[in-house]
mmCIF file of C-alpha atoms in Angstrom:
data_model
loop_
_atom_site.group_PDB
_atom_site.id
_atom_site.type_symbol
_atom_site.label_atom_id
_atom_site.label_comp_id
_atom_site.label_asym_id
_atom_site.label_seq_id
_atom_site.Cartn_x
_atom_site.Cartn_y
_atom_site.Cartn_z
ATOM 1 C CA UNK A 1 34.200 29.523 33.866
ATOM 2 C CA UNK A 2 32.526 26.975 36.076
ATOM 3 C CA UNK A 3 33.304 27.334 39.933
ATOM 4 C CA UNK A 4 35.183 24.397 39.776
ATOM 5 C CA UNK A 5 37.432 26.462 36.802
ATOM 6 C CA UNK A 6 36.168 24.151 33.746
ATOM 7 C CA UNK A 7 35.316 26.498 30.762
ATOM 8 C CA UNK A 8 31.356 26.849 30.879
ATOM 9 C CA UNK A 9 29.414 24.753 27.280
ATOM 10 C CA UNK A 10 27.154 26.719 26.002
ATOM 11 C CA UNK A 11 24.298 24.350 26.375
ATOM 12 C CA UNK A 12 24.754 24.294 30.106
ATOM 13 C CA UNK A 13 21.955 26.083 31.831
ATOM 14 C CA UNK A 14 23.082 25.058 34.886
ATOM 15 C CA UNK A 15 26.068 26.561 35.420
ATOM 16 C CA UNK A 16 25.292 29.831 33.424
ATOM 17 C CA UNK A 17 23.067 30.330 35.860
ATOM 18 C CA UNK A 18 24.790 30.094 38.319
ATOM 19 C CA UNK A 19 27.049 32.185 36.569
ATOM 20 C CA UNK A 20 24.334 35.206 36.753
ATOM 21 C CA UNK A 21 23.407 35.072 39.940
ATOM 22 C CA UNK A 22 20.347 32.788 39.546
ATOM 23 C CA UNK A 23 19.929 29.652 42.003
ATOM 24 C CA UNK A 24 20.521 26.505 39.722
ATOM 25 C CA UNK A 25 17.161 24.757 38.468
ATOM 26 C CA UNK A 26 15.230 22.391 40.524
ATOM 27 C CA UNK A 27 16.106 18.748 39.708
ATOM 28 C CA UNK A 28 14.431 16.667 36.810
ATOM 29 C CA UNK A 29 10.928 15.905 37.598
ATOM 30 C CA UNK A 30 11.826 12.976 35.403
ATOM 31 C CA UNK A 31 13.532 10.911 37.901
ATOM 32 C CA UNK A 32 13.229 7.277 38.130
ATOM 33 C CA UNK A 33 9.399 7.314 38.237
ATOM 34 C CA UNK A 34 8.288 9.752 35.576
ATOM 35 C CA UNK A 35 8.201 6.999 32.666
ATOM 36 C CA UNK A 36 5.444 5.313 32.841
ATOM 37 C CA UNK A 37 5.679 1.717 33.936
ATOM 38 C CA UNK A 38 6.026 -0.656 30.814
ATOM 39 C CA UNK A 39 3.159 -3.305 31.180
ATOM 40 C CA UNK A 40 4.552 -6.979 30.820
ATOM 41 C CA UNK A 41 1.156 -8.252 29.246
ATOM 42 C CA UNK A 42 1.272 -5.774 26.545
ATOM 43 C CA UNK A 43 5.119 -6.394 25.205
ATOM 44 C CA UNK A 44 3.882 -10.542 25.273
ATOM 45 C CA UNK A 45 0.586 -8.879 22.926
ATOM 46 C CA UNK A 46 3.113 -6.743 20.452
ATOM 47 C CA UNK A 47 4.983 -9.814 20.370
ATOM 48 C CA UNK A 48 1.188 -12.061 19.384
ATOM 49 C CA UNK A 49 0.748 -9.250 17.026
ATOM 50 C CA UNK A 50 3.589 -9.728 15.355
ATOM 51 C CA UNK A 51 3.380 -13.608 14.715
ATOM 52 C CA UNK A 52 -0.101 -13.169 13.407
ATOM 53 C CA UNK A 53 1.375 -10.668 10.934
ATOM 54 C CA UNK A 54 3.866 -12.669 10.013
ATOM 55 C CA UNK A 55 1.668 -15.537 9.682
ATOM 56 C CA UNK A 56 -0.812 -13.654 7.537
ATOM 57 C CA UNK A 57 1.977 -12.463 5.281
ATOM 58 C CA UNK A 58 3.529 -15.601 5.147
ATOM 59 C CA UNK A 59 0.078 -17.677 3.834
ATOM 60 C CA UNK A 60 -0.646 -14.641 1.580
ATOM 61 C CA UNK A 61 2.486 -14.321 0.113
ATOM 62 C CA UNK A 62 2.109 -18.738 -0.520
ATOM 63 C CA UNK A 63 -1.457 -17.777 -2.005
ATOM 64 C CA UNK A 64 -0.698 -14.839 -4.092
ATOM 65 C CA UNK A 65 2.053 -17.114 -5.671
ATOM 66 C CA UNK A 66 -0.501 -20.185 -6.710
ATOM 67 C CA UNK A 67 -3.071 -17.115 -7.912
ATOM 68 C CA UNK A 68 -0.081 -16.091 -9.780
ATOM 69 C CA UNK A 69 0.774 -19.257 -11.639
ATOM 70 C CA UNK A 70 -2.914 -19.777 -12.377
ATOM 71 C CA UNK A 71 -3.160 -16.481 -13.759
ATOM 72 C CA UNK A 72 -0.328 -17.208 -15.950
ATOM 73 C CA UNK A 73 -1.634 -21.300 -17.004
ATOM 74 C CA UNK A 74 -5.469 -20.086 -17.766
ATOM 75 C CA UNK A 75 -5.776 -16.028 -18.007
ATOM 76 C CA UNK A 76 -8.581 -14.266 -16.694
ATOM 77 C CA UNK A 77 -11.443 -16.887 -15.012
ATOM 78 C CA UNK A 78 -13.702 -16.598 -12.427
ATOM 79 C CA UNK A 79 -11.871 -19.125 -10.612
ATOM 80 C CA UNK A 80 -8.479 -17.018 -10.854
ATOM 81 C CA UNK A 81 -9.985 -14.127 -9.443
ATOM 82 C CA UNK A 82 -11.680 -16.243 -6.157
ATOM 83 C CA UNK A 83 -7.723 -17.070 -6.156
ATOM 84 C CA UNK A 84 -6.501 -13.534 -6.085
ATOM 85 C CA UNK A 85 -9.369 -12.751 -3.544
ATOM 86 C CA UNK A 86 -8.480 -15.650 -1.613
ATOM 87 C CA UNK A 87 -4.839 -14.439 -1.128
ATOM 88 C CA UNK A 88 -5.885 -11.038 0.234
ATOM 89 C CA UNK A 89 -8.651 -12.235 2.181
ATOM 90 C CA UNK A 90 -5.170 -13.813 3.797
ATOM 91 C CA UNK A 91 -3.585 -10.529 3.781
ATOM 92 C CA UNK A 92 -6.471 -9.136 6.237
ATOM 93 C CA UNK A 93 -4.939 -9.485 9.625
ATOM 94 C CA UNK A 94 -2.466 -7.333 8.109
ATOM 95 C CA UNK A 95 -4.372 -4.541 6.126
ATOM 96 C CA UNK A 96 -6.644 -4.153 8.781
ATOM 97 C CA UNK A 97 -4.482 -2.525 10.949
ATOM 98 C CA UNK A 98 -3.626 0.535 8.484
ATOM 99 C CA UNK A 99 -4.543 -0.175 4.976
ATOM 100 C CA UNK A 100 -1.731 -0.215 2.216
ATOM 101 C CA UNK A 101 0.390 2.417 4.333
ATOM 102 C CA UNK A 102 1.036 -0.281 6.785
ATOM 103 C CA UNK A 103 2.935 -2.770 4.636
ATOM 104 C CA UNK A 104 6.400 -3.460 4.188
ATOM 105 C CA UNK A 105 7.773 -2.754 0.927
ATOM 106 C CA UNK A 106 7.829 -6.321 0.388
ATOM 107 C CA UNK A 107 3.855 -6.766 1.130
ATOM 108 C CA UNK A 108 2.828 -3.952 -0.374
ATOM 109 C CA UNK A 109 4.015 -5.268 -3.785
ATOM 110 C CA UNK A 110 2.807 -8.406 -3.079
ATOM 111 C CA UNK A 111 -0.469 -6.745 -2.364
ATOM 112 C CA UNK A 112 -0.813 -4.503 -5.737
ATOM 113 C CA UNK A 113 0.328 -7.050 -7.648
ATOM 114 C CA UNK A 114 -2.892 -8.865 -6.650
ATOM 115 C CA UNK A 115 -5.017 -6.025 -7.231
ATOM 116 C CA UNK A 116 -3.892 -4.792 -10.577
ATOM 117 C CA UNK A 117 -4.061 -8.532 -11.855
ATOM 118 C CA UNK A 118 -7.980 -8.644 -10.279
ATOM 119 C CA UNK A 119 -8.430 -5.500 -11.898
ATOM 120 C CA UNK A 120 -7.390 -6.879 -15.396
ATOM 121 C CA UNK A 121 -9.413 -10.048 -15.064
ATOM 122 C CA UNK A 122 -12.464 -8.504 -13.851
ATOM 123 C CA UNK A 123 -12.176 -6.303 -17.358
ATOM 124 C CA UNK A 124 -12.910 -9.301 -18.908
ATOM 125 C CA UNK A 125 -15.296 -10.913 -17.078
ATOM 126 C CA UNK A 126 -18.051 -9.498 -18.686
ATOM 127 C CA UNK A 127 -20.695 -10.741 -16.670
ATOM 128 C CA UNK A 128 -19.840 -9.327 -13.220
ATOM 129 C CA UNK A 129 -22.234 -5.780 -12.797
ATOM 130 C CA UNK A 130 -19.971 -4.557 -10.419
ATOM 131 C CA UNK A 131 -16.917 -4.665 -12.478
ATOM 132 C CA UNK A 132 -16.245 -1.280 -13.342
ATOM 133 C CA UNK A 133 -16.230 0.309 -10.204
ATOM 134 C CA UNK A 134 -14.194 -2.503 -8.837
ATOM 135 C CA UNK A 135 -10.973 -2.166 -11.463
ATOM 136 C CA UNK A 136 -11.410 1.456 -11.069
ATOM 137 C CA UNK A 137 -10.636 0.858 -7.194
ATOM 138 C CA UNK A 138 -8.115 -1.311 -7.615
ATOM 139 C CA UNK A 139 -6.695 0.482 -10.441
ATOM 140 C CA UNK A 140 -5.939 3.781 -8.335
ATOM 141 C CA UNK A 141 -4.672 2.036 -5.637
ATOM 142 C CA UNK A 142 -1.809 1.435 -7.751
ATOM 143 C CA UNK A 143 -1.649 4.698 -9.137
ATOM 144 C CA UNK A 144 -1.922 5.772 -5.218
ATOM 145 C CA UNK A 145 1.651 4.197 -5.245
ATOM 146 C CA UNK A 146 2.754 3.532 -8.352
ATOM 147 C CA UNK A 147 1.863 6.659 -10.522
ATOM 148 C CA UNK A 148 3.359 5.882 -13.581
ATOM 149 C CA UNK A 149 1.985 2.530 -14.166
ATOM 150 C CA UNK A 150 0.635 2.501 -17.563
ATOM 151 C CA UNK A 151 -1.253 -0.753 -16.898
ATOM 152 C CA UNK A 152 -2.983 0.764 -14.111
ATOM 153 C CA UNK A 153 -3.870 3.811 -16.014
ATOM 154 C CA UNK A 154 -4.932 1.532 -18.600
ATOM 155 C CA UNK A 155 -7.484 -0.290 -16.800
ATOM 156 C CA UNK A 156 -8.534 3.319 -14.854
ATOM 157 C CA UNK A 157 -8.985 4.557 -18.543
ATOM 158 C CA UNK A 158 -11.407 1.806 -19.549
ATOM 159 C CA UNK A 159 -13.183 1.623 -16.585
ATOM 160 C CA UNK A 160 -13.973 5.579 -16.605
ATOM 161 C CA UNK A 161 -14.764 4.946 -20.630
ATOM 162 C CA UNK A 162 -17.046 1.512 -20.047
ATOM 163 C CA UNK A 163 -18.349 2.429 -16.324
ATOM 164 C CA UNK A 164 -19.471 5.531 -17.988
ATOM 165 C CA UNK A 165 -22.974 6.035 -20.239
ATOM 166 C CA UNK A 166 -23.521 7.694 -22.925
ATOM 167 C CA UNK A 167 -22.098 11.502 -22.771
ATOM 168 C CA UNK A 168 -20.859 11.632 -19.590
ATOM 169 C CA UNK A 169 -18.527 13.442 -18.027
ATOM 170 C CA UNK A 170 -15.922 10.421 -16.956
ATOM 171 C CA UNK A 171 -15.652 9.828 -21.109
ATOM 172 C CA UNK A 172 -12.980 13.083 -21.404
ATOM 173 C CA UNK A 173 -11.449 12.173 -18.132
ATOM 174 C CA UNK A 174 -11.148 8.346 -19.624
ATOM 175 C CA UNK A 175 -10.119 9.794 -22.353
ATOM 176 C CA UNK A 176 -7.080 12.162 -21.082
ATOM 177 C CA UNK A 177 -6.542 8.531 -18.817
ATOM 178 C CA UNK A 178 -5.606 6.693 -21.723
ATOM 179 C CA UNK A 179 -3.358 9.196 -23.397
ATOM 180 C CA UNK A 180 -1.324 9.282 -19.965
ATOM 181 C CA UNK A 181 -1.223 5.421 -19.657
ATOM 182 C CA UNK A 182 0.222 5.974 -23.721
ATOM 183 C CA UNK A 183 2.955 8.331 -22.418
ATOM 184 C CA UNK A 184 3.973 6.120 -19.065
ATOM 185 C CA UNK A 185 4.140 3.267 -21.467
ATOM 186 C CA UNK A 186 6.424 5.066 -23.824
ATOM 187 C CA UNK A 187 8.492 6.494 -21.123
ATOM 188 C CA UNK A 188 8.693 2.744 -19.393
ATOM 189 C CA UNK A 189 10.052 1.486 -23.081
ATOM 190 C CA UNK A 190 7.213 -0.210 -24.015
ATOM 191 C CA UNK A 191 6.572 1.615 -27.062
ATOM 192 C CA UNK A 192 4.911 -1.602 -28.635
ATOM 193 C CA UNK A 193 2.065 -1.711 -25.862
ATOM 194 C CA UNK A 194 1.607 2.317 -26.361
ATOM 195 C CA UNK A 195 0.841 1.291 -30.136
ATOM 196 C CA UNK A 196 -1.763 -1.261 -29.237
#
């Protein structure tokens, strides 16, 4: 029991000891002063920071959309891709400040959806020389999230396969790709793109 007669909780220090014989600790160092002063200018630059992101989400969400519908009205074109570019280029405020891990859910998708459709256009735009290496990329960062996507796989596959020459070592590894985008697209239901 307290001094004062109130039954003693066990998560009070104070008072056990007190109890033993021991003077009671000092008080908090953590007093009034001990957070640090919040700086006015910096809450008014979170808040700036926040408007530009939701700015930048806003216009690349708008642009990702149009990419979208051209995508879907003329298929894989150089001037599709610039559109898919375009809307990330409009994502940058945004990805610069973390990469994919600092999206919302809602970005994020937004945001691979873009990249596995440049992905599959740059497959067929034959005369890019960078193409491989750039599906690949874009390819696994879908995978980075989205492991099971058979599409992404897909595109990994060829790009391991096509980016690769002659006996290399990617061809097995583009190989054992393929057969894995085969069983994601079975396992998704979409036996009749596994058979393709």
């Amino acid at each position: 029991r307290r001094p004062c007669g109130d039954p003693v909780p066990r998560s009070c220090c104070a008072h056990v000891g007190a109890l033993a014989g021991l003077s009671p600790p000092a008080p908090c160092a953590m007093a009034a002063g001990a957070f640090s002063r919040v700086n006015v200018g910096e809450l008014e630059s979170d808040d700036e920071d926040e408007e530009v992101r939701r700015r930048a989400s806003a216009n690349g969400k708008t642009k990702y959309a149009a990419a979208q519908e051209a995508y879907t009205a003329k298929g894989s074109k150089d001037e599709v891709l610039r559109l898919f570019e375009e809307a990330e280029l409009a994502m940058k405020p945004v990805l610069s400040s973390g990469g994919l891990t600092n999206l919302t859910p809602q970005e994020l998708e937004m945001v691979l959806k873009g990249r596995l459709h440049q992905a599959v256009i740059l497959a067929h735009l034959e005369h890019l020389p960078d193409r491989w290496p750039r599906v690949k990329r874009f390819a696994e960062d879908v995978l980075q999230f989205d492991h099971n996507n058979a599409h992404a796989r897909w595109l990994r596959a060829l790009s391991l396969g096509e980016g690769a020459s002659g006996a290399s070592l990617y061809v097995g590894e583009a190989r054992e790709e393929m057969l894995r985008a085969i069983e994601c697209a079975r396992a998704a239901g979409k036996a009749a793109e596994a058979d393709q």
